[in-house]
PDB file of C-alpha atoms in Angstrom:
ATOM      1  CA  MET A   1      -3.339 -34.663  14.309  1.00  0.00           C
ATOM      2  CA  THR A   2       0.253 -34.069  15.373  1.00  0.00           C
ATOM      3  CA  TYR A   3       3.094 -32.280  13.659  1.00  0.00           C
ATOM      4  CA  SER A   4       6.868 -32.654  13.699  1.00  0.00           C
ATOM      5  CA  ILE A   5       9.124 -29.824  14.746  1.00  0.00           C
ATOM      6  CA  SER A   6      10.068 -29.171  11.108  1.00  0.00           C
ATOM      7  CA  GLU A   7       6.402 -28.998  10.079  1.00  0.00           C
ATOM      8  CA  VAL A   8       5.691 -26.528  12.875  1.00  0.00           C
ATOM      9  CA  ALA A   9       8.751 -24.466  11.980  1.00  0.00           C
ATOM     10  CA  LYS A  10       7.501 -24.231   8.402  1.00  0.00           C
ATOM     11  CA  LYS A  11       3.928 -23.351   9.473  1.00  0.00           C
ATOM     12  CA  LEU A  12       5.164 -20.561  11.751  1.00  0.00           C
ATOM     13  CA  ASP A  13       8.004 -19.369   9.516  1.00  0.00           C
ATOM     14  CA  LEU A  14      10.518 -20.164  12.245  1.00  0.00           C
ATOM     15  CA  THR A  15      13.625 -22.271  12.262  1.00  0.00           C
ATOM     16  CA  VAL A  16      13.830 -25.628  13.972  1.00  0.00           C
ATOM     17  CA  TYR A  17      16.682 -24.099  15.954  1.00  0.00           C
ATOM     18  CA  THR A  18      14.324 -21.365  17.260  1.00  0.00           C
ATOM     19  CA  LEU A  19      11.750 -23.928  18.377  1.00  0.00           C
ATOM     20  CA  ARG A  20      14.437 -25.957  20.139  1.00  0.00           C
ATOM     21  CA  TYR A  21      15.638 -22.755  21.816  1.00  0.00           C
ATOM     22  CA  TYR A  22      12.083 -21.990  22.978  1.00  0.00           C
ATOM     23  CA  ASP A  23      11.877 -25.495  24.398  1.00  0.00           C
ATOM     24  CA  LYS A  24      15.246 -25.144  26.156  1.00  0.00           C
ATOM     25  CA  GLU A  25      14.070 -21.823  27.635  1.00  0.00           C
ATOM     26  CA  GLY A  26      10.943 -23.438  29.048  1.00  0.00           C
ATOM     27  CA  LEU A  27       8.492 -21.818  26.617  1.00  0.00           C
ATOM     28  CA  MET A  28       6.968 -25.096  25.431  1.00  0.00           C
ATOM     29  CA  PRO A  29       6.152 -27.199  28.502  1.00  0.00           C
ATOM     30  CA  PHE A  30       2.832 -28.047  26.861  1.00  0.00           C
ATOM     31  CA  VAL A  31       4.407 -29.951  23.942  1.00  0.00           C
ATOM     32  CA  GLU A  32       4.237 -33.697  24.415  1.00  0.00           C
ATOM     33  CA  ARG A  33       6.881 -36.195  23.331  1.00  0.00           C
ATOM     34  CA  ASP A  34       6.486 -39.713  22.030  1.00  0.00           C
ATOM     35  CA  SER A  35       8.265 -42.748  23.499  1.00  0.00           C
ATOM     36  CA  ALA A  36      11.368 -41.918  21.452  1.00  0.00           C
ATOM     37  CA  GLY A  37      11.455 -38.359  22.845  1.00  0.00           C
ATOM     38  CA  THR A  38      10.334 -36.710  19.606  1.00  0.00           C
ATOM     39  CA  ARG A  39       8.194 -33.610  20.073  1.00  0.00           C
ATOM     40  CA  GLN A  40       4.601 -34.093  18.960  1.00  0.00           C
ATOM     41  CA  PHE A  41       2.915 -30.730  18.304  1.00  0.00           C
ATOM     42  CA  LYS A  42      -0.877 -30.399  18.305  1.00  0.00           C
ATOM     43  CA  ASP A  43      -2.902 -27.590  16.748  1.00  0.00           C
ATOM     44  CA  SER A  44      -3.356 -26.065  20.215  1.00  0.00           C
ATOM     45  CA  ASP A  45       0.451 -26.042  20.639  1.00  0.00           C
ATOM     46  CA  ILE A  46       0.796 -24.159  17.364  1.00  0.00           C
ATOM     47  CA  ASP A  47      -1.802 -21.648  18.524  1.00  0.00           C
ATOM     48  CA  PHE A  48       0.148 -21.117  21.747  1.00  0.00           C
ATOM     49  CA  LEU A  49       3.380 -20.698  19.798  1.00  0.00           C
ATOM     50  CA  LYS A  50       1.665 -17.967  17.774  1.00  0.00           C
ATOM     51  CA  ILE A  51       1.007 -16.130  21.055  1.00  0.00           C
ATOM     52  CA  ILE A  52       4.676 -16.536  21.977  1.00  0.00           C
ATOM     53  CA  GLN A  53       5.650 -15.108  18.567  1.00  0.00           C
ATOM     54  CA  CYS A  54       3.291 -12.197  19.140  1.00  0.00           C
ATOM     55  CA  LEU A  55       4.783 -11.448  22.548  1.00  0.00           C
ATOM     56  CA  LYS A  56       8.314 -11.698  21.148  1.00  0.00           C
ATOM     57  CA  ALA A  57       7.351  -9.253  18.387  1.00  0.00           C
ATOM     58  CA  THR A  58       6.399  -6.717  21.059  1.00  0.00           C
ATOM     59  CA  GLY A  59       9.878  -6.978  22.508  1.00  0.00           C
ATOM     60  CA  MET A  60       8.851  -8.983  25.545  1.00  0.00           C
ATOM     61  CA  PRO A  61      11.842 -10.710  27.150  1.00  0.00           C
ATOM     62  CA  ILE A  62      11.928 -14.510  27.287  1.00  0.00           C
ATOM     63  CA  LYS A  63      11.788 -14.480  31.102  1.00  0.00           C
ATOM     64  CA  ASP A  64       8.484 -12.559  30.993  1.00  0.00           C
ATOM     65  CA  ILE A  65       7.063 -14.930  28.378  1.00  0.00           C
ATOM     66  CA  ARG A  66       8.109 -17.817  30.598  1.00  0.00           C
ATOM     67  CA  GLU A  67       6.242 -16.178  33.481  1.00  0.00           C
ATOM     68  CA  PHE A  68       3.144 -15.804  31.289  1.00  0.00           C
ATOM     69  CA  ILE A  69       3.306 -19.509  30.402  1.00  0.00           C
ATOM     70  CA  ALA A  70       3.595 -20.377  34.090  1.00  0.00           C
ATOM     71  CA  TRP A  71       0.534 -18.225  34.804  1.00  0.00           C
ATOM     72  CA  CYS A  72      -1.392 -20.063  32.101  1.00  0.00           C
ATOM     73  CA  SER A  73      -0.588 -23.387  33.703  1.00  0.00           C
ATOM     74  CA  GLU A  74      -1.776 -22.066  37.085  1.00  0.00           C
ATOM     75  CA  GLY A  75      -5.249 -21.488  35.690  1.00  0.00           C
ATOM     76  CA  ASP A  76      -7.886 -18.983  36.722  1.00  0.00           C
ATOM     77  CA  ALA A  77      -5.979 -17.761  39.767  1.00  0.00           C
ATOM     78  CA  THR A  78      -3.726 -15.769  37.413  1.00  0.00           C
ATOM     79  CA  LEU A  79      -6.330 -14.270  35.093  1.00  0.00           C
ATOM     80  CA  LYS A  80      -5.724 -10.769  36.489  1.00  0.00           C
ATOM     81  CA  GLN A  81      -1.949 -11.001  35.981  1.00  0.00           C
ATOM     82  CA  ARG A  82      -2.416 -12.170  32.392  1.00  0.00           C
ATOM     83  CA  TYR A  83      -4.957  -9.433  31.694  1.00  0.00           C
ATOM     84  CA  ASN A  84      -2.600  -6.805  33.149  1.00  0.00           C
ATOM     85  CA  MET A  85       0.301  -8.173  31.114  1.00  0.00           C
ATOM     86  CA  PHE A  86      -1.643  -7.845  27.860  1.00  0.00           C
ATOM     87  CA  THR A  87      -2.871  -4.386  28.862  1.00  0.00           C
ATOM     88  CA  GLU A  88       0.746  -3.310  29.397  1.00  0.00           C
ATOM     89  CA  ARG A  89       1.795  -4.931  26.094  1.00  0.00           C
ATOM     90  CA  LYS A  90      -1.011  -3.082  24.302  1.00  0.00           C
ATOM     91  CA  ALA A  91       0.211   0.251  25.699  1.00  0.00           C
ATOM     92  CA  ARG A  92       3.785  -0.507  24.617  1.00  0.00           C
ATOM     93  CA  VAL A  93       2.726  -1.480  21.104  1.00  0.00           C
ATOM     94  CA  GLU A  94       0.584   1.652  20.803  1.00  0.00           C
ATOM     95  CA  ALA A  95       3.603   3.756  21.822  1.00  0.00           C
ATOM     96  CA  GLN A  96       5.757   1.922  19.263  1.00  0.00           C
ATOM     97  CA  MET A  97       3.117   2.512  16.597  1.00  0.00           C
ATOM     98  CA  GLU A  98       3.015   6.235  17.416  1.00  0.00           C
ATOM     99  CA  GLU A  99       6.791   6.424  17.195  1.00  0.00           C
ATOM    100  CA  LEU A 100       6.683   4.606  13.851  1.00  0.00           C
ATOM    101  CA  ARG A 101       3.948   6.976  12.644  1.00  0.00           C
ATOM    102  CA  ARG A 102       6.175   9.981  13.419  1.00  0.00           C
ATOM    103  CA  THR A 103       9.112   8.251  11.738  1.00  0.00           C
ATOM    104  CA  MET A 104       6.966   7.621   8.672  1.00  0.00           C
ATOM    105  CA  GLU A 105       6.042  11.310   8.513  1.00  0.00           C
ATOM    106  CA  VAL A 106       9.736  12.224   8.356  1.00  0.00           C
ATOM    107  CA  ILE A 107      10.392   9.570   5.712  1.00  0.00           C
ATOM    108  CA  GLU A 108       7.449  10.760   3.603  1.00  0.00           C
ATOM    109  CA  HIS A 109       8.632  14.361   3.905  1.00  0.00           C
ATOM    110  CA  LYS A 110      12.123  13.407   2.744  1.00  0.00           C
ATOM    111  CA  ARG A 111      10.743  11.283  -0.116  1.00  0.00           C
ATOM    112  CA  SER A 112       8.697  14.263  -1.268  1.00  0.00           C
ATOM    113  CA  TYR A 113      11.748  16.515  -0.952  1.00  0.00           C
ATOM    114  CA  TYR A 114      13.862  14.221  -3.130  1.00  0.00           C
ATOM    115  CA  GLU A 115      11.041  13.516  -5.562  1.00  0.00           C
ATOM    116  CA  LYS A 116      10.709  17.249  -6.269  1.00  0.00           C
ATOM    117  CA  ALA A 117      14.479  17.576  -6.550  1.00  0.00           C
ATOM    118  CA  LEU A 118      14.569  14.674  -9.016  1.00  0.00           C
ATOM    119  CA  GLU A 119      11.758  16.223 -11.089  1.00  0.00           C
ATOM    120  CA  ALA A 120      13.624  19.543 -11.191  1.00  0.00           C
ATOM    121  CA  GLY A 121      16.967  17.852 -11.762  1.00  0.00           C
ATOM    122  CA  THR A 122      18.494  19.708  -8.829  1.00  0.00           C
ATOM    123  CA  GLU A 123      18.230  20.098  -5.109  1.00  0.00           C
ATOM    124  CA  ASN A 124      18.440  23.852  -5.646  1.00  0.00           C
ATOM    125  CA  ILE A 125      14.655  23.791  -6.054  1.00  0.00           C
ATOM    126  CA  HIS A 126      14.503  23.705  -2.253  1.00  0.00           C
ATOM    127  CA  LYS A 127      16.874  26.563  -1.559  1.00  0.00           C
ATOM    128  CA  ILE A 128      15.205  29.447   0.158  1.00  0.00           C
ATOM    129  CA  THR A 129      16.468  32.974  -0.347  1.00  0.00           C
ATOM    130  CA  LEU A 130      16.791  34.547   3.078  1.00  0.00           C
ATOM    131  CA  ALA A 131      17.515  38.036   1.783  1.00  0.00           C
ATOM    132  CA  PRO A 132      18.902  39.429  -1.475  1.00  0.00           C
ATOM    133  CA  ASP A 133      22.368  39.898   0.013  1.00  0.00           C
ATOM    134  CA  ARG A 134      22.499  36.716   2.175  1.00  0.00           C
ATOM    135  CA  GLU A 135      23.501  33.115   1.601  1.00  0.00           C
ATOM    136  CA  HIS A 136      20.990  30.423   0.641  1.00  0.00           C
ATOM    137  CA  ALA A 137      19.809  27.825   3.176  1.00  0.00           C
ATOM    138  CA  THR A 138      18.955  24.238   2.341  1.00  0.00           C
ATOM    139  CA  SER A 139      16.872  21.665   4.130  1.00  0.00           C
ATOM    140  CA  SER A 140      18.438  18.415   3.001  1.00  0.00           C
TER     141      SER A 140
END
């Protein structure tokens, strides 16, 4: 079974423009065209586009994705390069996840801060008395 570019765009939640851009950038050399020049996507093409989407989501530049696609077309001789690329991607995503985890901790702390202030009807609930004769400090 083959799919049109608009069907693939819908399946992958992409725009037709994005798929045409990928093609222009050399990210879809595997997609065949019919005699009229219309792209004919197969299920395997869609699977490969999902990998491209995954790599894009990690922040990988187009030129590096293009290199990965070239390695794939070279076959087994590039298995090590592809393995190393995914190992490096994994490390980057893990670092991003750790950064997001720390960000989430700050967000949760601030949500809790404001939730308590809302329950009390004032942010003064969080003021800490430093000493009887000193000013109050806040942590907003």
